[in-house]
Coordinates of C-alpha atoms and ligand atoms in Angstrom, one line a residue:
M190 CA 84.4 83.3 4.6
R191 CA 84.6 83.6 8.6
L192 CA 84.5 86.9 10.2
P193 CA 87.2 87.9 13.1
Q194 CA 86.2 86.0 16.5
H195 CA 86.0 89.6 17.8
K196 CA 84.9 93.3 17.3
T197 CA 87.2 95.6 18.9
K198 CA 90.0 96.4 16.5
I199 CA 94.0 95.8 17.4
V200 CA 96.3 98.6 16.5
A201 CA 99.7 96.9 16.3
T202 CA 103.1 99.1 16.3
I203 CA 105.5 98.0 13.8
G204 CA 109.6 97.8 14.5
P205 CA 112.3 96.2 14.9
A206 CA 110.7 93.2 16.1
T207 CA 107.7 92.9 13.5
N208 CA 108.9 94.6 10.8
S209 CA 109.7 91.4 8.8
K210 CA 107.1 89.8 5.8
K211 CA 106.9 87.1 8.1
M212 CA 105.7 88.9 11.1
I213 CA 103.6 91.1 9.5
E214 CA 102.1 88.2 8.1
K215 CA 101.3 86.8 11.5
L216 CA 100.5 89.9 13.1
M217 CA 97.3 90.1 10.4
K218 CA 96.5 86.5 11.2
A219 CA 96.5 87.1 15.3
G220 CA 93.9 89.6 14.7
M221 CA 95.8 93.1 13.8
S222 CA 93.2 95.5 12.2
V223 CA 95.9 98.9 11.9
A224 CA 99.6 98.9 11.7
R225 CA 100.9 101.9 13.2
L226 CA 103.9 103.7 12.0
N227 CA 105.8 105.4 14.4
F228 CA 107.8 107.8 12.5
S229 CA 109.3 108.9 16.0
H230 CA 112.0 106.2 15.4
G231 CA 113.1 104.6 11.9
T232 CA 113.9 105.8 8.6
F233 CA 111.5 106.9 5.5
E234 CA 113.2 103.9 3.9
E235 CA 112.5 101.7 6.4
H236 CA 109.1 102.8 7.0
A237 CA 108.5 102.3 3.0
K238 CA 109.3 99.2 2.7
V239 CA 107.1 98.5 5.8
I240 CA 104.0 99.6 3.8
E241 CA 104.9 97.7 0.9
I242 CA 104.7 94.6 2.9
I243 CA 102.1 95.4 4.7
R244 CA 100.1 95.7 0.8
E245 CA 101.6 93.0 -0.2
V246 CA 100.3 90.7 2.5
S247 CA 97.3 92.0 2.7
W248 CA 96.8 91.3 -0.7
K249 CA 97.9 88.0 -0.4
L250 CA 95.8 86.5 3.0
D251 CA 93.1 89.1 1.6
R252 CA 93.1 90.8 5.1
R253 CA 92.4 94.4 5.3
V254 CA 94.7 96.3 7.8
A255 CA 94.7 100.2 7.7
I256 CA 98.1 102.4 8.0
L257 CA 98.2 104.9 10.4
A258 CA 101.2 106.8 10.5
D259 CA 102.1 108.2 14.3
L260 CA 103.8 111.5 13.9
P261 CA 106.6 112.5 16.5
G262 CA 104.8 116.2 16.9
L263 CA 106.8 118.4 19.9
K264 CA 107.9 115.5 21.8
I265 CA 111.4 116.2 22.9
R266 CA 113.7 113.3 22.8
V267 CA 117.2 111.7 24.1
G268 CA 119.5 111.4 21.6
E269 CA 121.5 108.1 20.9
I270 CA 123.3 106.6 24.0
K271 CA 126.4 104.6 24.1
G272 CA 125.8 101.0 23.8
G273 CA 121.8 101.7 23.7
Y274 CA 121.3 102.9 27.0
V275 CA 122.5 103.8 30.4
E276 CA 121.7 103.2 34.0
L277 CA 121.0 106.3 36.1
K278 CA 121.5 106.2 39.7
R279 CA 119.3 108.3 42.7
G280 CA 122.1 111.1 43.4
D281 CA 124.0 110.8 39.9
K282 CA 124.4 114.5 38.7
V283 CA 123.9 114.5 35.0
V284 CA 124.2 117.1 32.1
L285 CA 121.6 117.5 29.7
T286 CA 123.2 118.7 26.4
T287 CA 121.7 120.5 22.8
K288 CA 125.2 119.4 21.5
D289 CA 125.2 116.5 19.0
V290 CA 127.2 114.0 21.2
E291 CA 126.8 110.3 22.4
G292 CA 125.4 109.7 26.1
D293 CA 127.4 108.3 28.6
E294 CA 126.4 108.2 32.4
T295 CA 127.1 111.8 32.9
T296 CA 126.4 113.5 29.5
I297 CA 122.7 113.0 28.3
P298 CA 122.3 114.6 24.6
V299 CA 118.6 116.2 24.1
E300 CA 117.4 116.7 20.6
Y301 CA 115.9 120.0 20.9
K302 CA 118.1 123.2 20.7
D303 CA 115.7 125.2 22.7
F304 CA 115.7 122.8 25.7
P305 CA 117.7 125.3 28.1
K306 CA 115.4 127.9 27.4
L307 CA 112.4 125.4 28.9
V308 CA 113.4 124.9 32.5
S309 CA 114.6 126.7 35.5
R310 CA 116.2 125.7 38.6
G311 CA 114.3 123.2 40.6
D312 CA 112.2 122.2 37.8
T313 CA 111.6 118.3 37.5
I314 CA 112.0 116.7 34.4
Y315 CA 110.8 113.4 33.4
L316 CA 112.0 110.8 31.0
S317 CA 111.1 107.9 29.8
D318 CA 107.7 108.2 30.1
G319 CA 108.0 109.5 34.2
Y320 CA 110.4 106.3 34.9
I321 CA 113.1 108.3 35.9
V322 CA 113.0 111.9 37.2
L323 CA 115.4 114.5 37.5
R324 CA 115.5 117.8 39.2
V325 CA 117.1 120.7 37.6
E326 CA 120.1 122.4 39.6
N327 CA 121.9 124.9 36.9
V328 CA 121.2 126.1 33.3
R329 CA 123.2 127.2 31.0
E330 CA 123.1 128.3 27.7
D331 CA 123.5 124.7 25.7
E332 CA 123.0 122.9 29.1
V333 CA 121.2 122.0 32.0
E334 CA 123.0 120.2 34.9
A335 CA 120.5 118.1 36.8
V336 CA 120.1 115.6 39.7
V337 CA 118.4 112.5 39.5
V338 CA 115.5 112.1 41.7
S339 CA 114.4 108.4 40.9
G340 CA 116.7 106.3 38.7
G341 CA 116.2 103.5 35.9
K342 CA 117.8 102.6 32.8
L343 CA 117.9 105.2 29.9
F344 CA 117.5 104.0 26.5
S345 CA 118.3 106.4 23.7
R346 CA 115.7 108.1 21.9
K347 CA 113.2 107.7 25.2
G348 CA 110.8 110.9 25.4
I349 CA 111.4 113.8 27.6
N350 CA 108.4 115.8 29.7
I351 CA 108.3 118.8 31.3
P352 CA 104.6 119.1 32.3
K353 CA 105.2 122.5 33.6
A354 CA 106.7 123.8 30.6
H355 CA 105.0 126.1 27.8
L356 CA 105.1 124.3 24.4
P357 CA 105.4 126.5 21.3
V358 CA 101.5 127.3 20.2
E359 CA 102.0 124.8 16.9
A360 CA 102.0 121.1 17.6
V361 CA 102.4 120.4 13.9
T362 CA 106.2 120.7 13.6
P363 CA 107.8 121.6 10.0
R364 CA 109.0 117.6 10.5
D365 CA 105.5 116.6 10.7
M366 CA 104.5 118.8 8.0
E367 CA 107.9 116.2 6.5
I368 CA 106.4 113.4 7.0
I369 CA 102.5 114.0 5.9
E370 CA 104.0 114.7 2.5
F371 CA 105.8 111.1 2.9
A372 CA 102.8 109.6 3.9
V373 CA 100.6 111.0 1.3
D374 CA 103.0 109.5 -1.3
H375 CA 102.8 106.4 0.4
G376 CA 99.3 105.8 0.9
V377 CA 98.8 105.9 4.3
D378 CA 95.4 105.4 5.5
A379 CA 95.9 107.5 8.8
I380 CA 97.7 110.0 10.1
G381 CA 98.4 110.4 14.2
L382 CA 98.8 114.0 15.0
S383 CA 100.9 114.2 18.6
F384 CA 100.4 116.7 21.2
V385 CA 97.5 118.4 19.7
G386 CA 96.6 121.6 21.5
S387 CA 93.7 123.0 19.8
V388 CA 91.2 122.5 16.9
Y389 CA 94.1 124.7 15.1
D390 CA 96.7 121.8 14.7
I391 CA 93.5 119.4 13.1
L392 CA 92.7 122.2 10.5
K393 CA 96.1 122.4 9.9
V394 CA 96.4 119.3 8.5
K395 CA 93.2 119.0 7.1
G396 CA 93.8 122.1 4.7
F397 CA 97.2 120.5 3.7
L398 CA 96.0 117.1 3.1
E399 CA 92.9 118.9 1.4
K400 CA 95.1 121.0 -0.9
R401 CA 96.8 117.4 -1.6
G402 CA 93.5 116.1 -2.9
A403 CA 93.9 113.1 0.0
S404 CA 91.1 114.8 2.5
D405 CA 90.0 111.1 2.9
I406 CA 93.1 110.4 5.2
F407 CA 92.2 110.0 8.5
V408 CA 92.9 112.3 11.2
V409 CA 93.3 110.9 14.8
A410 CA 94.3 113.5 17.1
K411 CA 96.1 112.1 20.1
I412 CA 95.0 113.3 23.5
E413 CA 98.6 113.5 25.5
R414 CA 98.3 116.7 27.1
P415 CA 96.1 118.8 29.5
D416 CA 95.6 121.4 26.5
A417 CA 94.1 119.1 24.4
V418 CA 91.9 117.5 27.6
R419 CA 90.6 121.7 27.8
N420 CA 90.1 122.2 23.8
F421 CA 88.2 118.2 24.1
D422 CA 84.9 119.0 22.0
E423 CA 86.7 121.2 19.2
I424 CA 89.2 118.8 18.7
L425 CA 86.8 116.1 18.8
N426 CA 84.6 118.0 16.3
A427 CA 86.9 118.4 13.7
A428 CA 88.8 115.1 13.9
D429 CA 87.9 111.6 12.1
G430 CA 88.9 110.0 15.4
I431 CA 91.3 110.1 18.6
M432 CA 93.7 108.7 20.7
I433 CA 94.0 108.4 24.4
A434 CA 97.7 108.3 24.3
R435 CA 98.0 107.5 28.3
G436 CA 101.8 107.5 28.0
D437 CA 102.7 111.1 27.8
L438 CA 99.1 111.7 29.6
G439 CA 100.1 110.1 32.2
V440 CA 103.3 112.3 33.0
E441 CA 101.2 115.7 31.6
M442 CA 98.6 115.2 34.3
P443 CA 98.1 113.6 37.5
I444 CA 98.6 109.8 36.4
E445 CA 95.6 109.3 38.6
K446 CA 93.2 111.3 37.0
L447 CA 93.5 108.7 33.8
P448 CA 91.2 106.1 34.5
I449 CA 88.2 108.7 34.8
L450 CA 89.5 110.9 31.7
Q451 CA 89.6 107.7 29.8
K452 CA 85.5 107.0 30.8
K453 CA 84.9 110.9 29.4
L454 CA 86.7 110.9 26.5
I455 CA 85.8 107.6 25.0
R456 CA 82.2 108.5 26.1
K457 CA 82.0 112.1 24.5
A458 CA 83.5 110.2 21.1
N459 CA 81.1 107.2 21.5
Q460 CA 78.5 110.2 21.6
E461 CA 79.8 111.6 18.2
G462 CA 80.4 108.6 16.0
K463 CA 84.3 108.8 16.2
P464 CA 86.5 105.9 16.7
V465 CA 88.5 106.0 19.7
I466 CA 91.7 104.2 20.8
T467 CA 92.9 103.5 23.8
A468 CA 96.8 103.4 23.7
T469 CA 99.6 102.2 25.7
Q470 CA 100.8 99.6 28.1
M471 CA 98.0 97.9 27.8
L472 CA 99.9 94.8 28.1
V473 CA 103.6 96.4 28.5
S474 CA 105.0 93.1 30.8
M475 CA 104.5 91.2 27.5
T476 CA 107.4 93.3 26.1
T477 CA 109.5 90.6 28.1
E478 CA 107.2 88.1 29.6
K479 CA 105.3 85.5 27.6
V480 CA 101.6 85.8 29.8
P481 CA 100.3 89.4 31.1
T482 CA 99.5 90.6 34.5
R483 CA 96.0 90.0 35.5
A484 CA 96.0 94.1 36.0
E485 CA 96.8 94.6 32.1
V486 CA 94.2 91.7 31.0
T487 CA 92.1 93.7 33.4
D488 CA 92.9 97.1 32.3
V489 CA 92.2 95.9 28.1
A490 CA 89.0 94.3 29.0
N491 CA 87.7 98.0 31.0
A492 CA 88.6 99.9 28.1
I493 CA 86.4 97.6 25.7
L494 CA 83.6 97.8 28.2
D495 CA 84.3 101.8 28.4
G496 CA 83.7 101.6 24.8
T497 CA 86.9 102.1 23.3
D498 CA 86.5 101.1 19.5
A499 CA 90.0 99.7 19.6
V500 CA 92.8 98.9 21.5
M501 CA 96.6 99.7 20.9
L502 CA 100.0 97.5 21.4
S503 CA 103.3 99.8 21.2
E504 CA 106.4 98.4 22.7
E505 CA 104.7 94.9 23.0
T506 CA 104.7 94.5 19.2
A507 CA 107.4 97.5 18.2
V508 CA 110.5 95.6 20.2
G509 CA 109.0 92.8 22.2
K510 CA 109.9 89.5 22.8
F511 CA 106.4 88.1 22.1
P512 CA 104.6 90.2 19.9
I513 CA 102.2 87.7 18.3
E514 CA 100.9 86.6 21.7
A515 CA 100.2 90.0 22.7
V516 CA 97.9 90.3 19.7
E517 CA 96.4 86.5 20.1
M518 CA 95.8 88.2 24.0
M519 CA 94.1 90.7 23.0
A520 CA 91.9 89.2 20.9
K521 CA 91.4 86.3 23.4
I522 CA 90.3 89.3 26.0
A523 CA 88.1 91.0 23.7
K524 CA 86.5 87.9 22.4
V525 CA 85.5 87.1 25.8
T526 CA 84.4 90.7 27.0
E527 CA 82.2 91.4 24.1
E528 CA 80.0 88.8 25.1
Y529 CA 79.0 90.4 28.5
R530 CA 78.2 93.9 26.7
E531 CA 74.9 93.0 25.3
S532 CA 73.0 94.0 28.3
F533 CA 75.3 96.7 29.5
G534 CA 75.3 98.2 25.7
L535 CA 71.4 98.5 26.1
S536 CA 71.2 100.8 29.0
R537 CA 74.0 103.1 27.8
I538 CA 72.0 103.3 24.5
R539 CA 68.7 104.5 26.7
E540 CA 70.7 107.3 28.7
W541 CA 71.9 108.6 25.6
L542 CA 68.5 108.6 23.3
E543 CA 66.9 110.6 26.7
T544 CA 69.7 113.1 27.1
D545 CA 70.6 113.6 23.8
T546 CA 67.7 114.6 21.1
H547 CA 65.9 117.0 18.7
K548 CA 69.5 118.1 17.7
G549 CA 70.7 115.5 15.4
T550 CA 70.4 114.5 11.9
I551 CA 68.1 112.0 9.5
K552 CA 71.6 109.6 9.8
E553 CA 71.7 109.9 13.1
A554 CA 67.9 109.2 13.5
I555 CA 68.3 106.3 11.4
T556 CA 70.8 105.0 13.3
R557 CA 68.9 104.8 16.8
S558 CA 66.4 103.4 14.8
V559 CA 68.8 100.7 13.8
I560 CA 69.2 99.8 17.4
D561 CA 65.9 99.7 18.5
A562 CA 65.3 97.1 15.7
L563 CA 67.7 94.9 17.0
C564 CA 66.4 94.8 20.1
T565 CA 63.1 93.7 18.5
V566 CA 63.5 91.5 16.0
D567 CA 66.2 88.5 15.5
I568 CA 68.6 90.3 13.1
K569 CA 71.8 88.4 11.8
Y570 CA 73.3 91.2 10.0
I571 CA 73.7 94.9 10.3
L572 CA 74.0 95.7 6.2
T573 CA 75.2 99.4 5.1
P574 CA 76.3 100.5 2.0
T575 CA 78.1 103.8 3.0
R576 CA 80.1 106.6 1.0
T577 CA 82.3 108.3 3.8
G578 CA 81.9 105.3 6.1
R579 CA 79.8 107.5 8.4
T580 CA 76.3 105.9 9.0
A581 CA 78.5 102.5 9.5
R582 CA 80.4 104.4 12.2
L583 CA 76.7 105.9 13.7
I584 CA 75.3 102.9 14.3
S585 CA 79.0 100.9 15.8
R586 CA 79.2 103.4 18.7
F587 CA 76.3 101.6 19.7
K588 CA 78.2 98.4 20.0
P589 CA 76.1 96.1 18.6
R590 CA 75.7 92.7 18.9
Q591 CA 75.8 92.0 15.4
W592 CA 78.4 92.9 12.5
I593 CA 77.9 95.5 10.5
L594 CA 78.8 94.5 7.6
A595 CA 79.9 98.2 5.7
F596 CA 79.8 98.5 1.8
S597 CA 81.7 101.7 0.0
T598 CA 83.5 101.9 -3.6
S599 CA 86.1 103.1 -1.8
E600 CA 89.4 101.2 -0.5
R601 CA 90.7 104.7 1.6
V602 CA 86.8 104.3 3.6
C603 CA 87.0 100.4 3.7
N604 CA 90.4 100.6 5.5
N605 CA 89.8 103.5 7.9
L606 CA 86.5 101.5 9.1
M607 CA 89.4 99.5 10.5
F608 CA 89.5 101.7 13.4
S609 CA 85.3 101.2 14.0
Y610 CA 84.1 98.5 16.7
G611 CA 82.1 95.4 15.1
V612 CA 82.4 97.1 11.5
Y613 CA 83.8 94.8 8.5
S614 CA 83.9 96.3 5.6
F615 CA 83.9 95.3 1.7
C616 CA 85.0 97.3 -1.2
L617 CA 82.3 97.4 -4.0
E618 CA 82.2 98.6 -7.9
E619 CA 80.6 102.1 -8.6
G620 CA 76.9 101.6 -9.0
F621 CA 76.1 98.5 -6.7
D622 CA 72.8 97.7 -4.9
E623 CA 70.8 95.8 -3.2
R624 CA 71.0 92.7 -4.8
D625 CA 74.9 92.6 -5.7
I626 CA 75.1 92.9 -1.6
V627 CA 73.0 89.8 -1.2
R628 CA 74.4 88.0 -3.9
L629 CA 77.8 88.7 -2.2
I630 CA 76.8 87.6 1.3
K631 CA 75.4 84.7 0.0
G632 CA 78.3 83.7 -1.9
L633 CA 80.5 84.1 1.2
G634 CA 78.3 82.0 3.2
L635 CA 77.9 84.9 5.8
V636 CA 73.8 84.4 5.1
E637 CA 71.2 81.5 3.8
S638 CA 67.7 81.8 2.3
D639 CA 65.7 83.0 5.4
D640 CA 68.7 84.5 7.6
M641 CA 66.7 88.3 8.8
V642 CA 69.0 91.4 8.0
L643 CA 68.5 95.2 8.4
M644 CA 69.7 97.0 5.6
T645 CA 70.5 101.3 5.6
E646 CA 69.7 103.1 2.4
G647 CA 69.5 106.0 1.1
R648 CA 66.1 106.5 -0.9
P649 CA 66.2 107.0 -3.8
I650 CA 69.3 104.4 -4.3
E651 CA 70.0 106.0 -7.6
K652 CA 70.6 109.7 -6.5
T653 CA 73.3 111.0 -3.4
V654 CA 71.1 111.3 -0.3
G655 CA 72.1 110.8 2.8
T656 CA 71.2 107.5 4.5
N657 CA 67.4 108.3 5.4
S658 CA 65.7 104.6 5.6
I659 CA 66.0 101.2 6.9
K660 CA 64.7 98.1 5.4
I661 CA 64.2 94.7 7.3
F662 CA 63.8 91.5 5.2
Q663 CA 64.8 87.8 4.9
I664 CA 67.3 86.7 2.4
A665 CA 65.6 85.0 -0.6
Ligands
ATP778 N1 110.1 101.8 14.9 C1 111.2 101.5 16.1 N2 112.6 101.3 16.3 C2 112.7 101.4 17.9 N3 112.4 101.5 18.7 C3 111.1 101.1 18.5 C4 110.3 101.3 17.5 N4 108.9 101.5 17.8 C5 109.1 101.7 18.8 N5 110.1 101.4 19.5 C6 110.5 101.5 20.7 O1 109.6 100.8 21.7 C7 108.8 102.3 22.7 C8 107.3 102.4 22.4 O2 107.0 102.5 21.3 P1 106.0 103.6 21.0 O3 105.9 103.5 19.9 O4 104.9 104.2 22.0 O5 107.1 104.6 21.4 P2 107.1 106.3 22.2 O6 108.8 106.6 21.7 O7 107.2 105.8 23.5 O8 105.7 107.0 21.8 P3 105.5 108.6 20.8 O9 106.2 109.1 20.0 O10 104.5 107.9 20.3 O11 105.8 108.9 22.1 C9 110.1 103.2 22.2 O12 109.9 103.9 23.4 C10 111.1 102.8 21.6 O13 112.0 102.3 22.5
PYR779 C1 101.0 106.5 22.0 C2 101.8 107.6 22.7 O1 101.8 109.0 21.7 C3 101.2 107.7 24.0 O2 101.2 107.0 24.5 O3 102.0 109.2 24.8
K780 K1 105.0 109.2 18.0
MG781 MG1 102.9 110.4 23.5

């Protein structure tokens, strides 16, 4: 077998442009690692069908892909608009109504009953990730009159942001809980929590999953409002992974702060060994064009150099004209950028090792030693048997040049390693040992006799102990 050409993981959103068997097969072949289902759109039936297709194609192609269910959360949305969109022009007067009507040039339905309570005269309202700007002129019980400050095409179901408004304390809505229920029943691997505000949002979902016997489902905290940035350390600690959701974040905060914030959040996530996804508008021009802009290509490369584990595509693959080309483009950028990473990675690691000492676990010490060994000996692969995936993630955070081959008895653990940079996972039968691993990778043609490998282990192997040793050996 051949391992992928790139170690950065690619999250692709499935939508009308890609929800067929044929397209999902092409996305997987192009390099999709995680399929994102956005529950802000589509019906349960449609999502159930997509999940079935993904599992079937994945089995057929023998390619692993994790499924991420992204929840709507607190996001307020525009309702349906006649003909799919309206053109709003500067100076136009519009009425935002909470009544369930079809929208047009003068009336725009808003899918949130308490919407008028959130705004007052003079407030700014952003539509469609901030592309369209309105100013509030009048507030009534069930409608808001506004004037268009900056116009554009407004499509059905686009998001509404009011950065000033105080959102309800609980970010996880009753609708989100229904979707989580659905996700558990349909064997989804990970859940993306939108508009997380504090650690309690994570704990609520974690508590629910535990009760349902599904605590191995990954909880990905989407960082997309200032509260989440303020409470980031606690959120990171409780979540299994994070997403830098730049779409909403770029409206909820001054957009010019995004680049540095992205670097800081990625760095912290790396240090904790939690996978991080950089999301939104990465190749957005490819929604309509075959070739991305230079700025977009550079954005993807820079996110990889920042240390992101995964890069994400939204409308590019959900509704775009060139979804396969977009995934292929990301794969190409990743391959070329990763080659440069080696020297960059080392200085970064040294810096951490000097600053972050004396409070770690044995597992952490072992994973640091792995990096030391990789710098010293010519090692072909890192082999990590792992029960929870933690050891593999703690090595992955250093972004080594070598692939991390992870071995676990849990399909869910293997799938969720699809969020981590440079990890390729294999699901094995309970009770496997070092000989089984070597036989497998030899059989697959990944190694030959005399190749040097490094293996992390929990010794003694027959006891359930955490990873506490490393072994470097030549394949017999
Ligand atoms: N399943 C889908 N059906 C129809 N349109 C979709 C679907 N998924 C995405 N889209 C379209 O692509 C756009 C971007 O995709 P994305 O998944 O980022 O949605 P979003 O509504 O901006 O996201 P979020 O809810 O995460 O803030 C959407 O605004 C929507 O117009
Ligand atoms: C992905 C997402 O939700 C955002 O960028 O806002
Ligand atoms: K969503
Ligand atoms: Mg968002």
